[in-house]
Tab-separated table of C-alpha atoms and ligand atoms in Angstrom:
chain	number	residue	atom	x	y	z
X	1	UNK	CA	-107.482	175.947	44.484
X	2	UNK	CA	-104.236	176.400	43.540
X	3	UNK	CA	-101.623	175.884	46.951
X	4	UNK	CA	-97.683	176.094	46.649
X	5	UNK	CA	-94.878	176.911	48.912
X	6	UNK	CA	-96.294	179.642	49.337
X	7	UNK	CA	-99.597	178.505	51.154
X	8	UNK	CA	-97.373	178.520	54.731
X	9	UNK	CA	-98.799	182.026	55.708
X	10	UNK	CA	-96.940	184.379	57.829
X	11	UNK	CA	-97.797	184.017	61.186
X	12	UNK	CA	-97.367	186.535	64.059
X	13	UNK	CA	-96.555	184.397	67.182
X	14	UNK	CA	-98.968	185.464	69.672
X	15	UNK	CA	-98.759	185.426	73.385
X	16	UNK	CA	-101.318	182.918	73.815
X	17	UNK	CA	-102.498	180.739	71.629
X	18	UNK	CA	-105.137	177.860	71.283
X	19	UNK	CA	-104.631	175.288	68.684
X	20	UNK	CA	-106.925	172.068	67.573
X	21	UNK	CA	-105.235	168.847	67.416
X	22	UNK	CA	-106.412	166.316	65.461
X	23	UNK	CA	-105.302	162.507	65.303
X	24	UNK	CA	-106.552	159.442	63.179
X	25	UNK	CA	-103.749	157.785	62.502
X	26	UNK	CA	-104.660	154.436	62.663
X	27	UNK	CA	-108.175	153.386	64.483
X	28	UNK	CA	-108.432	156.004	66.996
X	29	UNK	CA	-110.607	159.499	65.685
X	30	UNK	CA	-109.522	162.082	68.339
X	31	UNK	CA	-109.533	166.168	68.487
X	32	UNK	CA	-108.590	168.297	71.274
X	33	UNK	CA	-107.744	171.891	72.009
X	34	UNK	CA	-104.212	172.578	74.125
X	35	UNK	CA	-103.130	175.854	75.065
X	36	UNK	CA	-99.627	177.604	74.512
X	37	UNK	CA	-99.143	176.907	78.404
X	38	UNK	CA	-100.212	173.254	77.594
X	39	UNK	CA	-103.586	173.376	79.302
X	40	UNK	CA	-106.102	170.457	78.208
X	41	UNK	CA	-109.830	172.499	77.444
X	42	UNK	CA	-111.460	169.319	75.685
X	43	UNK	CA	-110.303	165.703	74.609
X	44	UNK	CA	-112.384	163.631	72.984
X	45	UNK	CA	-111.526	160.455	71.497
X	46	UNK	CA	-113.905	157.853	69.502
X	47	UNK	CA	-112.397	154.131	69.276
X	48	UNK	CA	-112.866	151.510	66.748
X	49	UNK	CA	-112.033	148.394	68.354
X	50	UNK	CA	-115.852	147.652	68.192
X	51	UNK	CA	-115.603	147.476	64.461
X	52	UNK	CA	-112.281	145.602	64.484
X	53	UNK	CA	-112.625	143.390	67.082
X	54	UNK	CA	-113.823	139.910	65.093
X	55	UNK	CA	-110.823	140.976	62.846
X	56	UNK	CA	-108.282	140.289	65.348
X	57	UNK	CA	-107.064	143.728	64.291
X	58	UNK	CA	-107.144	147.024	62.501
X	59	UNK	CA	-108.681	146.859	58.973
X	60	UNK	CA	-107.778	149.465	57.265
X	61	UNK	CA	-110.699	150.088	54.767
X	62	UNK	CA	-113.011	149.706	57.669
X	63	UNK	CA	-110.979	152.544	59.957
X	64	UNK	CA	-110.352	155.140	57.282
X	65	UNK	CA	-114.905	154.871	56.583
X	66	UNK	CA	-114.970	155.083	60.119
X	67	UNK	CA	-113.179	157.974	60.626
X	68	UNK	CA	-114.668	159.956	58.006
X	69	UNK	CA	-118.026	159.504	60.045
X	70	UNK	CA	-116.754	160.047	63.259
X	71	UNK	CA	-114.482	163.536	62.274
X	72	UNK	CA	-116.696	166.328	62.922
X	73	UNK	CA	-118.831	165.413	65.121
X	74	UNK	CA	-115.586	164.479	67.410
X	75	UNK	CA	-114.238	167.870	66.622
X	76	UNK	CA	-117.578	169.412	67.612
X	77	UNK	CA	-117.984	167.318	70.687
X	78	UNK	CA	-114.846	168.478	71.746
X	79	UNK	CA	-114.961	172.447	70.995
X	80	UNK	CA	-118.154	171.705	72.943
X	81	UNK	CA	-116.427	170.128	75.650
X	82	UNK	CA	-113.865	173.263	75.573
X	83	UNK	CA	-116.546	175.905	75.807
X	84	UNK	CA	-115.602	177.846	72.904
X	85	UNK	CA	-116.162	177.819	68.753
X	86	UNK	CA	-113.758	177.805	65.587
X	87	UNK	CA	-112.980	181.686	65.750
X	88	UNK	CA	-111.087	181.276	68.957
X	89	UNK	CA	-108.919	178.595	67.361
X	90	UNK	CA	-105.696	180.038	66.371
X	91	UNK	CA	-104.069	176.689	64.452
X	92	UNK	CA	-104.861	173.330	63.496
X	93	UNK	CA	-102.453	170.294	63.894
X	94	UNK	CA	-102.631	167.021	62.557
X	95	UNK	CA	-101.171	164.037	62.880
X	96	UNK	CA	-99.723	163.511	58.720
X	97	UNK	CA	-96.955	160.381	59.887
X	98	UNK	CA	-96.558	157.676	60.219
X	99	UNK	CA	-99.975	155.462	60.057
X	100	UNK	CA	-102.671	153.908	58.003
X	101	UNK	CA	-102.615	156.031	54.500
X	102	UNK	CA	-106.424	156.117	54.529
X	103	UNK	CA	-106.796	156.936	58.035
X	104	UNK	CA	-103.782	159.616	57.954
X	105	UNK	CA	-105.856	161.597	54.828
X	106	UNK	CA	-109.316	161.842	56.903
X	107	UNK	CA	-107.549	163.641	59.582
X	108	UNK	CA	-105.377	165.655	57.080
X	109	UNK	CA	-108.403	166.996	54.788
X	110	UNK	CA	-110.438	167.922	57.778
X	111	UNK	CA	-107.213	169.880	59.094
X	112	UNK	CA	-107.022	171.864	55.960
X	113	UNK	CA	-110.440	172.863	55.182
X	114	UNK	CA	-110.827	174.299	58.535
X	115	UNK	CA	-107.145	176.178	57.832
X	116	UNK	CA	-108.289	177.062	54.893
X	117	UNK	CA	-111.722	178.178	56.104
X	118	UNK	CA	-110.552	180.019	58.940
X	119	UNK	CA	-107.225	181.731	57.725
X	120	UNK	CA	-105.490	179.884	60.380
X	121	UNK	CA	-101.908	178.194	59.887
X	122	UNK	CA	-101.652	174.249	59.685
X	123	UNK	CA	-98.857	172.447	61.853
X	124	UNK	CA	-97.391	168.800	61.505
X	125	UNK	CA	-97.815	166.385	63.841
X	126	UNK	CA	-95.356	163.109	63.890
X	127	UNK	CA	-97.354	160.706	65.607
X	128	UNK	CA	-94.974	158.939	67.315
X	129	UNK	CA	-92.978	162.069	68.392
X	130	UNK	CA	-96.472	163.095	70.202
X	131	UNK	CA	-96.586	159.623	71.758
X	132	UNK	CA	-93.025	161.017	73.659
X	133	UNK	CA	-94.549	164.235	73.835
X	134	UNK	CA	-97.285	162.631	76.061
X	135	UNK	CA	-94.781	161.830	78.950
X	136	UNK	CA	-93.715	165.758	78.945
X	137	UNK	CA	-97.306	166.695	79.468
X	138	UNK	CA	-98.081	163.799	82.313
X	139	UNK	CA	-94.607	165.260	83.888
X	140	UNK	CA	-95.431	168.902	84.083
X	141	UNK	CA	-91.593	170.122	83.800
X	142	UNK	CA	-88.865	169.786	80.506
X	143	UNK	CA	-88.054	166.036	79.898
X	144	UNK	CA	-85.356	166.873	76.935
X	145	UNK	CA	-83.017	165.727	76.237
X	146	UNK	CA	-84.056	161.893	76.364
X	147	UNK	CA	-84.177	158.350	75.328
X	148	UNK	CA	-88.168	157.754	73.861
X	149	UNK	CA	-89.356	154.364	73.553
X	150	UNK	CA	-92.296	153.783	71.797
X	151	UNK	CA	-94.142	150.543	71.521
X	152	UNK	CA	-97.570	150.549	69.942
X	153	UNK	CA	-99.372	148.213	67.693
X	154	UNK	CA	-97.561	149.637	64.709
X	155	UNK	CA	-94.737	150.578	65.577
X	156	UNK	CA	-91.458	149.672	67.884
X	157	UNK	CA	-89.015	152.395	68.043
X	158	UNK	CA	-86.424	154.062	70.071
X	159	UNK	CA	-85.591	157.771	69.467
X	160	UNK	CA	-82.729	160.103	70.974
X	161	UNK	CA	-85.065	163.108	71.411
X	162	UNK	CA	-82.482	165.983	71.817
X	163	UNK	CA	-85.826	168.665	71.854
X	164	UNK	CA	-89.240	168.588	71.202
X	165	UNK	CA	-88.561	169.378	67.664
X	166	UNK	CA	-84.868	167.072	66.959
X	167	UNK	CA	-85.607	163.547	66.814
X	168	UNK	CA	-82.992	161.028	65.735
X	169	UNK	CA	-84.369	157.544	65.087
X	170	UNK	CA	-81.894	155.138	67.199
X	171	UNK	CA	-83.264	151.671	66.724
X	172	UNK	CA	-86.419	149.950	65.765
X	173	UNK	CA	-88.480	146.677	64.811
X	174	UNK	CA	-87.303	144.724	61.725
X	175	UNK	CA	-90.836	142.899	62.060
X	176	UNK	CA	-93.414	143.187	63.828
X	177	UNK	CA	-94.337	145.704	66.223
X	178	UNK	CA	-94.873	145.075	70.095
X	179	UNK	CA	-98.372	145.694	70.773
X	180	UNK	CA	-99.111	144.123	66.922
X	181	UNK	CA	-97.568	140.779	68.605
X	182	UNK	CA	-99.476	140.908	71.584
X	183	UNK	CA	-102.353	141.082	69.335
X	184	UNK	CA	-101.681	138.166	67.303
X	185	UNK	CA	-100.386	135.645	70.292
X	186	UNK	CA	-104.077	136.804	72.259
X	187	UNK	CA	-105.885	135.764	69.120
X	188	UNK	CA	-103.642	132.367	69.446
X	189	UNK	CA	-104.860	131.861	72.754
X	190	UNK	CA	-108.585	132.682	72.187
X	191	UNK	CA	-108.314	136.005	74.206
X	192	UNK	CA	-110.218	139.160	72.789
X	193	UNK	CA	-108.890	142.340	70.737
X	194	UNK	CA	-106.966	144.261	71.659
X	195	UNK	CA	-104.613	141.728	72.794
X	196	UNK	CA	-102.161	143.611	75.327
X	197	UNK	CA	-104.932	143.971	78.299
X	198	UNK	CA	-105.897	140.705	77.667
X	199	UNK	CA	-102.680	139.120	77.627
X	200	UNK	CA	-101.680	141.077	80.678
X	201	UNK	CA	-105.024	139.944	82.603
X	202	UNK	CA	-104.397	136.456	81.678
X	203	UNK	CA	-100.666	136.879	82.376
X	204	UNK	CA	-101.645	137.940	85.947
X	205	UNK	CA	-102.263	134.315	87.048
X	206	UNK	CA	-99.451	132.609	84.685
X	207	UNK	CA	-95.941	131.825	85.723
X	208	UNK	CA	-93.487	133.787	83.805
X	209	UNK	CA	-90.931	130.896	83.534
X	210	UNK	CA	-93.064	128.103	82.454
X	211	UNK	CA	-92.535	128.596	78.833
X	212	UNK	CA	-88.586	129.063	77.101
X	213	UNK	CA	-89.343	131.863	74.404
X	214	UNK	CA	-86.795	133.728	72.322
X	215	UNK	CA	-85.084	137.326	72.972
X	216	UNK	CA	-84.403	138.072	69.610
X	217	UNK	CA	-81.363	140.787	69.508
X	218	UNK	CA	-81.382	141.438	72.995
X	219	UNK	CA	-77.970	139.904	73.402
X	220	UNK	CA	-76.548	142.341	70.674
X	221	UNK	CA	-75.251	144.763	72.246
X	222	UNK	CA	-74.480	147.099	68.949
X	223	UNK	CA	-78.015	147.328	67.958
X	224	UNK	CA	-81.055	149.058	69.116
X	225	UNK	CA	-83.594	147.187	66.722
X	226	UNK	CA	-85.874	144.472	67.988
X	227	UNK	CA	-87.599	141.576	66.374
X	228	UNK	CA	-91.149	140.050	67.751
X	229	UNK	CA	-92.053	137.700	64.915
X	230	UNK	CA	-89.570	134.529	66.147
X	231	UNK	CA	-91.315	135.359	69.581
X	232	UNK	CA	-94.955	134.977	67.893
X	233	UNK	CA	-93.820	131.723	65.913
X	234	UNK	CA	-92.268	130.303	68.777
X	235	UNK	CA	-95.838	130.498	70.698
X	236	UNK	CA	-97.530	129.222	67.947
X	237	UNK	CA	-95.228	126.389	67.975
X	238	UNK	CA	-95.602	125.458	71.765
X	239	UNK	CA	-99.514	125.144	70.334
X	240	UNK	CA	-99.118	123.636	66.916
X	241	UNK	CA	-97.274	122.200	64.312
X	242	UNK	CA	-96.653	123.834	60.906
X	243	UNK	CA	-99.597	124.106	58.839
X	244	UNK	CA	-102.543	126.499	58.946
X	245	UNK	CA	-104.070	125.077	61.953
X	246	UNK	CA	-107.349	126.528	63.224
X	247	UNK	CA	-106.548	127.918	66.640
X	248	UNK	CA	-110.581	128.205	67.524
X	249	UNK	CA	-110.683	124.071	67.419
X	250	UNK	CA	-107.566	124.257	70.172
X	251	UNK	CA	-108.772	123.041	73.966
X	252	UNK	CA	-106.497	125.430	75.680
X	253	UNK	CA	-106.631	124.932	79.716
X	254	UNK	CA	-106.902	127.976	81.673
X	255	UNK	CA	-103.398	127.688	83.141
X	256	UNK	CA	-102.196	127.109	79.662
X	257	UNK	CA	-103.530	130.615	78.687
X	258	UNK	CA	-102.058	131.930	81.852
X	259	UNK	CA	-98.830	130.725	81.400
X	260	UNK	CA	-98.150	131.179	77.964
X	261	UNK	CA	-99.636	134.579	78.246
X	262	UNK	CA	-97.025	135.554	81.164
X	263	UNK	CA	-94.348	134.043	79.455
X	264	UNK	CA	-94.660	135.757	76.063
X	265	UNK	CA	-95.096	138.916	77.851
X	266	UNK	CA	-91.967	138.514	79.883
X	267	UNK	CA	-90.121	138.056	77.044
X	268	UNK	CA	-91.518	141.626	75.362
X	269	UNK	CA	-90.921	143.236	78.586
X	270	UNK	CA	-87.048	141.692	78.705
X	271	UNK	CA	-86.280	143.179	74.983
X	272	UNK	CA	-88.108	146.548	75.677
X	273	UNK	CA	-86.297	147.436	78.639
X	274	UNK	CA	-82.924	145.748	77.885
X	275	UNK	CA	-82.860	147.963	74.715
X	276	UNK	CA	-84.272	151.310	76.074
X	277	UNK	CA	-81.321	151.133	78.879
X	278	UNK	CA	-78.657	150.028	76.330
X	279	UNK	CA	-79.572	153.359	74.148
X	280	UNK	CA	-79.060	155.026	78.005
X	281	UNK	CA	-75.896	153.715	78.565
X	282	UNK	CA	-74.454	154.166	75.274
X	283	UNK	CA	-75.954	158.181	74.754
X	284	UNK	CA	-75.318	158.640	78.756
X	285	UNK	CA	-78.589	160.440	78.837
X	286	UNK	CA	-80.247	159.991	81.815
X	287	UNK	CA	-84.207	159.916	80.959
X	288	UNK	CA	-85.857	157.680	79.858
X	289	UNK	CA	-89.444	158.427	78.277
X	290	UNK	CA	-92.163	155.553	77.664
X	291	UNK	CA	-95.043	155.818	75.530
X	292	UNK	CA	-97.616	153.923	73.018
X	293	UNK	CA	-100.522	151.430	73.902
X	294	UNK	CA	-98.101	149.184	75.060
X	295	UNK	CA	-96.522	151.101	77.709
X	296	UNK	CA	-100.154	150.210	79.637
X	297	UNK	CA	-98.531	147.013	80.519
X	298	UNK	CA	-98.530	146.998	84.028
X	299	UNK	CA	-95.376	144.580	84.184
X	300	UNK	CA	-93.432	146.564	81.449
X	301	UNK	CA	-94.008	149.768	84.121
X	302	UNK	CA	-92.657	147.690	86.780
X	303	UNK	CA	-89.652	146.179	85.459
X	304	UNK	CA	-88.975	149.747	83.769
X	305	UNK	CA	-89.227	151.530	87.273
X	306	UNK	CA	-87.256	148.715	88.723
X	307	UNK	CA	-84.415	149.149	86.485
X	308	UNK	CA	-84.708	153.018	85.925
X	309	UNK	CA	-84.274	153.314	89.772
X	310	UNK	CA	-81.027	150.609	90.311
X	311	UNK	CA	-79.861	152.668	87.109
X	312	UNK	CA	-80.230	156.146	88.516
X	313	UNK	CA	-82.271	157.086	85.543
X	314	UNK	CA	-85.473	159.639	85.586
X	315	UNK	CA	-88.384	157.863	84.499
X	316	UNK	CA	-91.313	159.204	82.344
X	317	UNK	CA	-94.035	156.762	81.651
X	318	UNK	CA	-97.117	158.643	80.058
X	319	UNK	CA	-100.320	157.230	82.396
X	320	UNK	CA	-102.650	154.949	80.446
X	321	UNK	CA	-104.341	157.361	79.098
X	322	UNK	CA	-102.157	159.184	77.600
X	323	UNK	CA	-100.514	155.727	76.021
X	324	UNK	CA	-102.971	154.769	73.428
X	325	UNK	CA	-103.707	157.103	70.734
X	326	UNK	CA	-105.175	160.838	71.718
X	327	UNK	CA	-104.943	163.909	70.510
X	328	UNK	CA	-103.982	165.632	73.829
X	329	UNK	CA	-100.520	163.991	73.052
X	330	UNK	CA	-100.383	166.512	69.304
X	331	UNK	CA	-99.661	169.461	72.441
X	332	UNK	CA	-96.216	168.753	70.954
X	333	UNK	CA	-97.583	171.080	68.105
X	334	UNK	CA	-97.251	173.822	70.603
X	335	UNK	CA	-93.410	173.748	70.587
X	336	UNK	CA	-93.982	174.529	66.285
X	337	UNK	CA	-96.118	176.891	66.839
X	338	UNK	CA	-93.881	179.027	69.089
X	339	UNK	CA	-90.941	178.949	66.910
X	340	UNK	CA	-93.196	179.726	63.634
X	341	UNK	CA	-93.190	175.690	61.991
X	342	UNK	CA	-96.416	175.883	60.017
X	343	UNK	CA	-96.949	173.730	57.167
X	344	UNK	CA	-97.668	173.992	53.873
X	345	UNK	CA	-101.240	173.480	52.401
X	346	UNK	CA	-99.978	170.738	50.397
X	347	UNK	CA	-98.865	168.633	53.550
X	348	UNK	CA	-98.988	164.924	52.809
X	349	UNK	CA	-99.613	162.190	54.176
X	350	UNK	CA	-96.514	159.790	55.137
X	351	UNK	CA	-97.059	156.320	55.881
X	352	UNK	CA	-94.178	155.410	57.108
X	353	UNK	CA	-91.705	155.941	59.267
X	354	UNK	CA	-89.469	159.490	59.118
X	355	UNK	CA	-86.343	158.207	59.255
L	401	KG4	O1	-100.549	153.411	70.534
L	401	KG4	P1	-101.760	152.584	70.267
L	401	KG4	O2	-103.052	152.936	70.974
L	401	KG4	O3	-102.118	152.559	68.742
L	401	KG4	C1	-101.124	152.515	67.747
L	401	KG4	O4	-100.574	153.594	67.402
L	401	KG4	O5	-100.838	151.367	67.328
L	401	KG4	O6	-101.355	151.060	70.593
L	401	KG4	C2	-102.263	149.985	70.447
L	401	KG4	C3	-101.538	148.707	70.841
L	401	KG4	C4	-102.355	147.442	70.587
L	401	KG4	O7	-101.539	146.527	69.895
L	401	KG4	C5	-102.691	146.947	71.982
L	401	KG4	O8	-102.796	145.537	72.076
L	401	KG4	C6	-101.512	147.460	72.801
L	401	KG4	O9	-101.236	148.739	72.259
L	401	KG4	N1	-101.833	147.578	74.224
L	401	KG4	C7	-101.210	146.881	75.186
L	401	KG4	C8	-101.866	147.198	76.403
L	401	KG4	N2	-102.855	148.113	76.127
L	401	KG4	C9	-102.821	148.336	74.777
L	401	KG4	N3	-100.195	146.009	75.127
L	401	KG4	C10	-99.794	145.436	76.282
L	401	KG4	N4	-100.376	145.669	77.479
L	401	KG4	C11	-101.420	146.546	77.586
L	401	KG4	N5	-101.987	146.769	78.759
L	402	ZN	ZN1	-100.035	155.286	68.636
């Protein structure tokens, strides 16, 4: 089939809409169907971690299989779960940035068939833009203009979001990504994947100051970009030597766990919220939005509240939920779909980050 420029069809805006969302970004196959007025008629959402859980993370290979397996029937169970069929879908939005390439193209060749199928218009999704978006829909009202932090296992980034559709990318990780740390220092200490709710359970009975562990760049004031892989050596280091020691042969007490655990997790929690409030003081906005697996952490909501409150700031932190990867959070393609931003047929897949 030949597709060009001029595959974007013209679109009448209508009064109400439904679109299907779609998201497989990375391990997480997920449809749902929003309204224009942002109602919720079905979620669904299928997660791997069963298949990458010996891994000690996300293998790629292994998640784009799995998601072309799990596709439909997700988007059928959740048409099902919104009462309706394919003819009362007016759009379909996908998730084409950034992520796993693999993963990315499941979700973006089901998204076109079914546009192509149906003779309905395709809409972008930025993944991490709908990972801010997610804090609009937990707090019923505007949020814009804001500071977004985003801290997943991919990705650690911090966006001046001046509307749903004007992103400017402020700062970000020059390493490794919060929630991919949390990962690797849990696998350190024997705990289960995903690391984060395992590091925070184990954190729960630790002592935050019993371990000294770096703050990379949080002392910098000019810079928004973190850095989490001198925070994962230094662990490794309170453990072991150099070398490629095998952590499985390690006779870890329990208030060893706990305490390294709290520690490391204080020190992500220090450089996520010292950097979020810098980007507030330095834009003078005065909301701050939270979202991504990692904004779970119970202690990073505390300390965030905590601050956002001596700071006068309004807080947005999507619930749980919402945090790790959905597809209620692609709503944000209802703000392109109002102003006309459909995509073309030949929408791509971008791996990376959209800077
Ligand atoms: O946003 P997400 O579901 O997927 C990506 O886009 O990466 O984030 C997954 C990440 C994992 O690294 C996981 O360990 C982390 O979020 N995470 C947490 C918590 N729950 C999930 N990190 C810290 N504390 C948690 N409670
Ligand atoms: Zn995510």
């Amino acid at each position: 089939m030949k597709v060009g420029p001029q595959a974007v069809p013209h679109v009448e805006v209508p009064r109400t809409f439904r679109i299907l969302t779609l998201e497989s970004s990375c391990d997480e196959t997920a449809a749902a169907v929003v309204t224009d007025s942002l109602e919720v008629l079905g979620s669904v959402v299928a997660s791997q971690n069963d298949l990458h859980g010996r891994f000690g993370g996300v293998v790629p290979e292994i998640a784009s299989r799995a998601h072309v397996e799990r596709i439909l029937p997700v988007i059928d169970e959740t048409l099902r779960a919104a009462r309706m069929t394919l003819d009362e879908i007016d759009a379909v939005a996908v998730v084409h940035t950034p992520g796993l390439a693999g993963s990315l193209l499941v979700g973006l060749v089901a998204a076109k068939t079914l546009c192509v199928a149906r003779k309905i218009p395709l809409i972008a999704i930025d993944h991490l833009q709908a990972h801010v978006y997610a804090c609009r829909l937990a707090a019923g009202e505007d949020v814009f203009p804001c500071i977004g932090l985003i801290a997943s296992g991919g990705h650690t980034n911090l966006y001046r979001c001046r509307t749903p559709l004007e992103f400017d990318l402020l700062g970000a990780t020059i390493d490794d990504a919060a929630g991919e740390a949390f990962d690797k220092v849990a696998s350190m200490l024997g705990l289960p994947y995903p690391g984060g709710p395992a590091i925070e359970k184990a954190a729960a009975e630790g002592d935050p100051r019993a371990y000294a562990l770096p703050r990379a760049l949080l002392n910098n004031k000019d810079r928004f970009d973190f850095s989490f892989s001198g925070l994962k050596t230094a662990v490794r280091y309170r453990l072991v030597g150099p070398g490629k020691p095998d952590f499985a042969q390690l006779k870890l007490s329990h208030r060893q766990v706990a305490d390294l655990a709290a520690s490391f997790q204080e020190a992500v929690v220090d450089c996520l919220v010292g950097k979020a409030f810098l980007c507030l003081r330095k834009t003078g906005l005065a909301t701050l939005c939270v979202g991504g697996g990692v904004a779970a952490n119970r202690r990073l909501r505390e300390r965030l509240e905590a601050q956002a409150e001596m700071e006068g700031v309004r807080l947005h932190i999507a619930p749980p939920k919402l945090c790790t990867d959905n597809a209620v959070m692609g709503a944000i393609a209802v703000e392109r779909f109002k102003v006309g931003q459909f995509a073309p047929l030949e929408l791509d897949a971008l791996p990376g980050v959209i800077r």
